[in-house]
PDB file of C-alpha atoms in Angstrom:
ATOM      1  CA  MET A   1      -8.867  -7.844  10.848  1.00 98.00           C
ATOM      2  CA  ILE A   2      -7.086  -9.276   7.840  1.00 98.00           C
ATOM      3  CA  ARG A   3      -6.569  -7.029   4.816  1.00 98.00           C
ATOM      4  CA  HIS A   4      -6.190  -9.129   1.679  1.00 98.00           C
ATOM      5  CA  THR A   5      -4.573  -7.334  -1.247  1.00 98.00           C
ATOM      6  CA  VAL A   6      -3.512  -8.465  -4.671  1.00 98.00           C
ATOM      7  CA  ALA A   7      -1.540  -6.387  -7.153  1.00 98.00           C
ATOM      8  CA  PHE A   8      -1.841  -7.602 -10.734  1.00 98.00           C
ATOM      9  CA  ARG A   9      -1.208  -7.030 -14.409  1.00 98.00           C
ATOM     10  CA  LEU A  10      -3.599  -8.207 -17.129  1.00 98.00           C
ATOM     11  CA  LYS A  11      -2.863  -9.864 -20.454  1.00 98.00           C
ATOM     12  CA  HIS A  12      -5.167  -7.314 -22.097  1.00 98.00           C
ATOM     13  CA  PRO A  13      -3.886  -4.089 -23.669  1.00 98.00           C
ATOM     14  CA  ARG A  14      -4.061  -1.026 -21.407  1.00 97.00           C
ATOM     15  CA  GLY A  15      -7.353   0.787 -21.845  1.00 97.00           C
ATOM     16  CA  SER A  16      -8.951  -2.038 -23.844  1.00 98.00           C
ATOM     17  CA  ALA A  17     -12.554  -3.183 -23.644  1.00 98.00           C
ATOM     18  CA  ASP A  18     -11.306  -6.527 -22.323  1.00 98.00           C
ATOM     19  CA  GLU A  19      -9.500  -4.721 -19.511  1.00 98.00           C
ATOM     20  CA  LYS A  20     -12.645  -2.820 -18.601  1.00 98.00           C
ATOM     21  CA  ALA A  21     -14.731  -5.994 -18.700  1.00 98.00           C
ATOM     22  CA  PHE A  22     -12.308  -7.750 -16.363  1.00 98.00           C
ATOM     23  CA  LEU A  23     -12.309  -4.912 -13.855  1.00 98.00           C
ATOM     24  CA  ASP A  24     -16.101  -4.599 -14.031  1.00 97.00           C
ATOM     25  CA  ALA A  25     -16.473  -8.317 -13.303  1.00 96.00           C
ATOM     26  CA  GLY A  26     -14.284  -7.866 -10.240  1.00 97.00           C
ATOM     27  CA  LYS A  27     -16.974  -5.784  -8.577  1.00 97.00           C
ATOM     28  CA  ALA A  28     -18.886  -9.013  -7.917  1.00 96.00           C
ATOM     29  CA  LEU A  29     -16.272 -10.023  -5.348  1.00 98.00           C
ATOM     30  CA  ALA A  30     -17.621  -7.319  -3.056  1.00 98.00           C
ATOM     31  CA  ASP A  31     -20.882  -9.245  -2.738  1.00 97.00           C
ATOM     32  CA  ILE A  32     -19.310 -12.418  -1.366  1.00 98.00           C
ATOM     33  CA  PRO A  33     -20.193 -12.784   2.320  1.00 97.00           C
ATOM     34  CA  GLY A  34     -17.503 -11.565   4.693  1.00 98.00           C
ATOM     35  CA  VAL A  35     -15.907  -9.125   2.243  1.00 98.00           C
ATOM     36  CA  GLU A  36     -15.568  -5.638   3.742  1.00 98.00           C
ATOM     37  CA  LYS A  37     -14.094  -2.407   2.346  1.00 98.00           C
ATOM     38  CA  PHE A  38     -13.643  -3.844  -1.149  1.00 98.00           C
ATOM     39  CA  GLU A  39     -11.596  -1.538  -3.381  1.00 98.00           C
ATOM     40  CA  ARG A  40     -10.527  -1.661  -6.999  1.00 98.00           C
ATOM     41  CA  LEU A  41      -7.304   0.290  -7.419  1.00 98.00           C
ATOM     42  CA  ASN A  42      -4.814   1.591  -9.926  1.00 98.00           C
ATOM     43  CA  GLN A  43      -1.221   0.677  -9.114  1.00 98.00           C
ATOM     44  CA  VAL A  44       0.799   3.814  -9.825  1.00 98.00           C
ATOM     45  CA  SER A  45       4.312   3.213  -8.481  1.00 98.00           C
ATOM     46  CA  PRO A  46       6.999   2.894 -11.175  1.00 97.00           C
ATOM     47  CA  LYS A  47       8.890   0.581  -8.792  1.00 97.00           C
ATOM     48  CA  ASN A  48       6.890  -2.532  -9.718  1.00 98.00           C
ATOM     49  CA  ASP A  49       5.264  -3.951 -12.845  1.00 98.00           C
ATOM     50  CA  PHE A  50       1.652  -4.229 -11.668  1.00 98.00           C
ATOM     51  CA  HIS A  51      -1.131  -2.033 -13.035  1.00 98.00           C
ATOM     52  CA  PHE A  52      -4.063  -2.700 -10.723  1.00 98.00           C
ATOM     53  CA  GLY A  53      -4.973  -3.897  -7.288  1.00 98.00           C
ATOM     54  CA  TYR A  54      -7.855  -5.238  -5.286  1.00 98.00           C
ATOM     55  CA  SER A  55      -8.077  -4.743  -1.549  1.00 98.00           C
ATOM     56  CA  MET A  56     -10.612  -6.164   0.879  1.00 98.00           C
ATOM     57  CA  GLU A  57     -10.844  -6.816   4.585  1.00 98.00           C
ATOM     58  CA  PHE A  58     -12.119  -9.783   6.583  1.00 98.00           C
ATOM     59  CA  ALA A  59     -13.061  -9.843  10.230  1.00 98.00           C
ATOM     60  CA  ASP A  60     -10.986 -12.966  10.852  1.00 98.00           C
ATOM     61  CA  GLN A  61      -9.401 -16.030   9.230  1.00 98.00           C
ATOM     62  CA  LYS A  62     -12.718 -17.868   9.250  1.00 98.00           C
ATOM     63  CA  ALA A  63     -14.318 -15.170   7.090  1.00 98.00           C
ATOM     64  CA  TYR A  64     -11.258 -15.164   4.800  1.00 98.00           C
ATOM     65  CA  ASP A  65     -11.432 -18.944   4.389  1.00 98.00           C
ATOM     66  CA  ALA A  66     -15.154 -18.792   3.649  1.00 98.00           C
ATOM     67  CA  TYR A  67     -14.455 -16.238   0.899  1.00 98.00           C
ATOM     68  CA  ASN A  68     -11.743 -18.394  -0.634  1.00 97.00           C
ATOM     69  CA  ASP A  69     -14.059 -21.398  -0.698  1.00 98.00           C
ATOM     70  CA  HIS A  70     -17.174 -19.527  -1.839  1.00 98.00           C
ATOM     71  CA  PRO A  71     -18.475 -20.718  -5.234  1.00 98.00           C
ATOM     72  CA  LEU A  72     -18.489 -17.153  -6.618  1.00 97.00           C
ATOM     73  CA  HIS A  73     -14.805 -16.742  -5.757  1.00 98.00           C
ATOM     74  CA  VAL A  74     -13.857 -20.176  -7.052  1.00 98.00           C
ATOM     75  CA  ALA A  75     -15.655 -19.470 -10.344  1.00 97.00           C
ATOM     76  CA  TYR A  76     -14.061 -16.020 -10.614  1.00 97.00           C
ATOM     77  CA  VAL A  77     -10.565 -17.445 -10.213  1.00 97.00           C
ATOM     78  CA  ARG A  78     -11.254 -20.206 -12.737  1.00 98.00           C
ATOM     79  CA  ASP A  79     -13.136 -18.174 -15.361  1.00 97.00           C
ATOM     80  CA  ARG A  80     -11.511 -14.727 -15.165  1.00 98.00           C
ATOM     81  CA  TRP A  81      -8.374 -14.611 -13.026  1.00 98.00           C
ATOM     82  CA  ILE A  82      -6.416 -17.539 -14.428  1.00 98.00           C
ATOM     83  CA  PRO A  83      -7.197 -16.845 -18.105  1.00 98.00           C
ATOM     84  CA  GLU A  84      -6.772 -13.059 -18.025  1.00 98.00           C
ATOM     85  CA  VAL A  85      -4.129 -12.193 -15.403  1.00 98.00           C
ATOM     86  CA  GLU A  86      -0.515 -12.161 -16.538  1.00 98.00           C
ATOM     87  CA  ALA A  87       1.159 -11.705 -13.152  1.00 98.00           C
ATOM     88  CA  PHE A  88       0.087 -10.995  -9.592  1.00 98.00           C
ATOM     89  CA  LEU A  89       1.267 -10.788  -6.012  1.00 98.00           C
ATOM     90  CA  GLU A  90      -0.875 -11.349  -2.951  1.00 98.00           C
ATOM     91  CA  ILE A  91       0.026  -9.400   0.178  1.00 98.00           C
ATOM     92  CA  ASP A  92      -2.061  -9.791   3.325  1.00 98.00           C
ATOM     93  CA  TYR A  93      -1.822  -7.539   6.336  1.00 98.00           C
ATOM     94  CA  THR A  94      -2.943  -7.549   9.930  1.00 98.00           C
ATOM     95  CA  PRO A  95      -2.465  -4.627  12.328  1.00 98.00           C
ATOM     96  CA  LEU A  96       0.852  -4.619  14.144  1.00 95.00           C
ATOM     97  CA  ALA A  97       0.048  -4.985  17.846  1.00 74.00           C
TER      98      ALA A  97
ATOM     99  CA  MET B   1      -5.766  10.087  -2.784  1.00 98.00           C
ATOM    100  CA  ILE B   2      -2.560   8.096  -3.131  1.00 98.00           C
ATOM    101  CA  ARG B   3      -2.017   5.130  -0.817  1.00 98.00           C
ATOM    102  CA  HIS B   4       1.683   4.416  -0.463  1.00 98.00           C
ATOM    103  CA  THR B   5       2.515   0.928   0.818  1.00 98.00           C
ATOM    104  CA  VAL B   6       5.755  -0.907   1.321  1.00 98.00           C
ATOM    105  CA  ALA B   7       6.090  -4.564   2.241  1.00 98.00           C
ATOM    106  CA  PHE B   8       9.446  -5.454   3.753  1.00 98.00           C
ATOM    107  CA  ARG B   9      11.652  -7.950   5.518  1.00 98.00           C
ATOM    108  CA  LEU B  10      14.297  -6.973   8.051  1.00 98.00           C
ATOM    109  CA  LYS B  11      17.840  -8.241   8.496  1.00 98.00           C
ATOM    110  CA  HIS B  12      17.084  -8.695  12.197  1.00 98.00           C
ATOM    111  CA  PRO B  13      15.937 -12.021  13.699  1.00 98.00           C
ATOM    112  CA  ARG B  14      12.178 -12.336  14.108  1.00 97.00           C
ATOM    113  CA  GLY B  15      11.056 -11.162  17.521  1.00 97.00           C
ATOM    114  CA  SER B  16      14.408  -9.546  18.316  1.00 98.00           C
ATOM    115  CA  ALA B  17      14.959  -6.302  20.188  1.00 98.00           C
ATOM    116  CA  ASP B  18      16.446  -4.854  16.998  1.00 98.00           C
ATOM    117  CA  GLU B  19      13.267  -5.689  15.123  1.00 98.00           C
ATOM    118  CA  LYS B  20      11.153  -3.982  17.765  1.00 98.00           C
ATOM    119  CA  ALA B  21      13.413  -0.925  17.750  1.00 98.00           C
ATOM    120  CA  PHE B  22      13.112  -0.633  13.975  1.00 98.00           C
ATOM    121  CA  LEU B  23       9.341  -0.871  14.027  1.00 98.00           C
ATOM    122  CA  ASP B  24       9.104   1.579  16.927  1.00 97.00           C
ATOM    123  CA  ALA B  25      11.224   4.089  15.006  1.00 96.00           C
ATOM    124  CA  GLY B  26       8.834   3.769  12.078  1.00 97.00           C
ATOM    125  CA  LYS B  27       6.098   5.447  14.103  1.00 97.00           C
ATOM    126  CA  ALA B  28       7.858   8.756  13.541  1.00 96.00           C
ATOM    127  CA  LEU B  29       6.890   8.658   9.862  1.00 98.00           C
ATOM    128  CA  ALA B  30       3.304   9.338  10.909  1.00 98.00           C
ATOM    129  CA  ASP B  31       4.340  12.786  12.106  1.00 97.00           C
ATOM    130  CA  ILE B  32       5.680  13.947   8.756  1.00 98.00           C
ATOM    131  CA  PRO B  33       3.333  16.552   7.261  1.00 97.00           C
ATOM    132  CA  GLY B  34       0.882  15.156   4.730  1.00 98.00           C
ATOM    133  CA  VAL B  35       0.938  11.595   6.056  1.00 98.00           C
ATOM    134  CA  GLU B  36      -2.588  10.295   6.716  1.00 98.00           C
ATOM    135  CA  LYS B  37      -3.839   6.931   7.979  1.00 98.00           C
ATOM    136  CA  PHE B  38      -0.359   5.664   8.799  1.00 98.00           C
ATOM    137  CA  GLU B  39      -0.370   1.959   9.642  1.00 98.00           C
ATOM    138  CA  ARG B  40       2.299  -0.487  10.738  1.00 98.00           C
ATOM    139  CA  LEU B  41       1.302  -3.974   9.644  1.00 98.00           C
ATOM    140  CA  ASN B  42       2.226  -7.621   9.843  1.00 98.00           C
ATOM    141  CA  GLN B  43       2.451  -9.321   6.460  1.00 98.00           C
ATOM    142  CA  VAL B  44       0.784 -12.707   6.949  1.00 98.00           C
ATOM    143  CA  SER B  45       0.382 -14.248   3.480  1.00 98.00           C
ATOM    144  CA  PRO B  46       2.584 -17.308   2.864  1.00 97.00           C
ATOM    145  CA  LYS B  47       2.634 -16.336  -0.822  1.00 97.00           C
ATOM    146  CA  ASN B  48       5.424 -13.776  -0.442  1.00 98.00           C
ATOM    147  CA  ASP B  49       8.576 -13.398   1.663  1.00 98.00           C
ATOM    148  CA  PHE B  50       7.833 -10.118   3.427  1.00 98.00           C
ATOM    149  CA  HIS B  51       7.131  -9.905   7.149  1.00 98.00           C
ATOM    150  CA  PHE B  52       5.873  -6.369   7.659  1.00 98.00           C
ATOM    151  CA  GLY B  53       4.283  -3.454   5.914  1.00 98.00           C
ATOM    152  CA  TYR B  54       3.735   0.257   6.244  1.00 98.00           C
ATOM    153  CA  SER B  55       0.766   1.966   4.672  1.00 98.00           C
ATOM    154  CA  MET B  56      -0.037   5.666   4.493  1.00 98.00           C
ATOM    155  CA  GLU B  57      -2.163   7.952   2.403  1.00 98.00           C
ATOM    156  CA  PHE B  58      -1.506  11.328   0.800  1.00 98.00           C
ATOM    157  CA  ALA B  59      -4.057  13.798  -0.487  1.00 98.00           C
ATOM    158  CA  ASP B  60      -2.180  14.200  -3.763  1.00 98.00           C
ATOM    159  CA  GLN B  61       1.188  13.865  -5.488  1.00 98.00           C
ATOM    160  CA  LYS B  62       2.378  17.166  -4.065  1.00 98.00           C
ATOM    161  CA  ALA B  63       1.896  15.875  -0.517  1.00 98.00           C
ATOM    162  CA  TYR B  64       3.605  12.598  -1.450  1.00 98.00           C
ATOM    163  CA  ASP B  65       6.572  14.434  -2.939  1.00 98.00           C
ATOM    164  CA  ALA B  66       6.857  16.666   0.129  1.00 98.00           C
ATOM    165  CA  TYR B  67       6.973  13.531   2.321  1.00 98.00           C
ATOM    166  CA  ASN B  68       9.688  11.957   0.181  1.00 97.00           C
ATOM    167  CA  ASP B  69      11.782  15.111   0.392  1.00 98.00           C
ATOM    168  CA  HIS B  70      11.144  15.821   4.084  1.00 98.00           C
ATOM    169  CA  PRO B  71      14.328  15.738   6.197  1.00 98.00           C
ATOM    170  CA  LEU B  72      12.769  13.261   8.661  1.00 97.00           C
ATOM    171  CA  HIS B  73      12.002  10.847   5.820  1.00 98.00           C
ATOM    172  CA  VAL B  74      15.395  11.302   4.178  1.00 98.00           C
ATOM    173  CA  ALA B  75      17.118  10.629   7.505  1.00 97.00           C
ATOM    174  CA  TYR B  76      14.913   7.606   8.195  1.00 97.00           C
ATOM    175  CA  VAL B  77      15.790   6.039   4.847  1.00 97.00           C
ATOM    176  CA  ARG B  78      19.492   6.724   5.341  1.00 98.00           C
ATOM    177  CA  ASP B  79      19.814   5.759   9.006  1.00 97.00           C
ATOM    178  CA  ARG B  80      17.282   2.941   9.427  1.00 98.00           C
ATOM    179  CA  TRP B  81      15.799   1.668   6.163  1.00 98.00           C
ATOM    180  CA  ILE B  82      18.957   1.104   4.107  1.00 98.00           C
ATOM    181  CA  PRO B  83      21.018  -0.456   6.933  1.00 98.00           C
ATOM    182  CA  GLU B  84      18.271  -2.661   8.420  1.00 98.00           C
ATOM    183  CA  VAL B  85      15.912  -3.721   5.600  1.00 98.00           C
ATOM    184  CA  GLU B  86      16.818  -6.870   3.692  1.00 98.00           C
ATOM    185  CA  ALA B  87      14.167  -6.665   0.952  1.00 98.00           C
ATOM    186  CA  PHE B  88      11.133  -4.542   0.172  1.00 98.00           C
ATOM    187  CA  LEU B  89       8.513  -3.765  -2.445  1.00 98.00           C
ATOM    188  CA  GLU B  90       6.696  -0.472  -2.836  1.00 98.00           C
ATOM    189  CA  ILE B  91       3.139  -0.604  -4.153  1.00 98.00           C
ATOM    190  CA  ASP B  92       1.142   2.604  -4.535  1.00 98.00           C
ATOM    191  CA  TYR B  93      -2.557   2.746  -5.194  1.00 98.00           C
ATOM    192  CA  THR B  94      -5.125   5.278  -6.302  1.00 98.00           C
ATOM    193  CA  PRO B  95      -8.860   4.609  -6.489  1.00 98.00           C
ATOM    194  CA  LEU B  96     -10.026   3.124  -9.778  1.00 95.00           C
ATOM    195  CA  ALA B  97     -12.415   5.653 -11.266  1.00 75.00           C
TER     196      ALA B  97
END
């Protein structure tokens, strides 16, 4: 299992319609084959500057790679992520044996 | 629900006995009251410099605060975390309504 997480901050004002539209569009990522346990999250720690997070799990690296290369993901990164995200950090976890 | 996560890198060499001892000691955090779904994780993304992660969930802020103030947690931070951790980032999530 690989848990892919990304914490991020948007260019949009907090609570704006643009913010809501971005987060709503993110739901589509859950439908890409291989994506399990998709979550949209608020980031609430004052110890970093991110406001939101996405978390999803993949069975293995092959499923993760297929997600990265999937046309829906590629289009999402191009059309929503790059234009609307101000800063982000990807953190990926596997269980410690 | 609040999911408390921390990604971190140790001062110890990778694969060392000191690294193993640190990670083994971390298991004790799972026994602190209020801690749910405790996980010790490998951080595997090349897009950040952390090597490990802990993740746990709390029912609410009161349970999270009680964990932070618990003598076992305070001692762990003082005796293991501060001396042995080189860098870390706390990220806390709640479900997006």
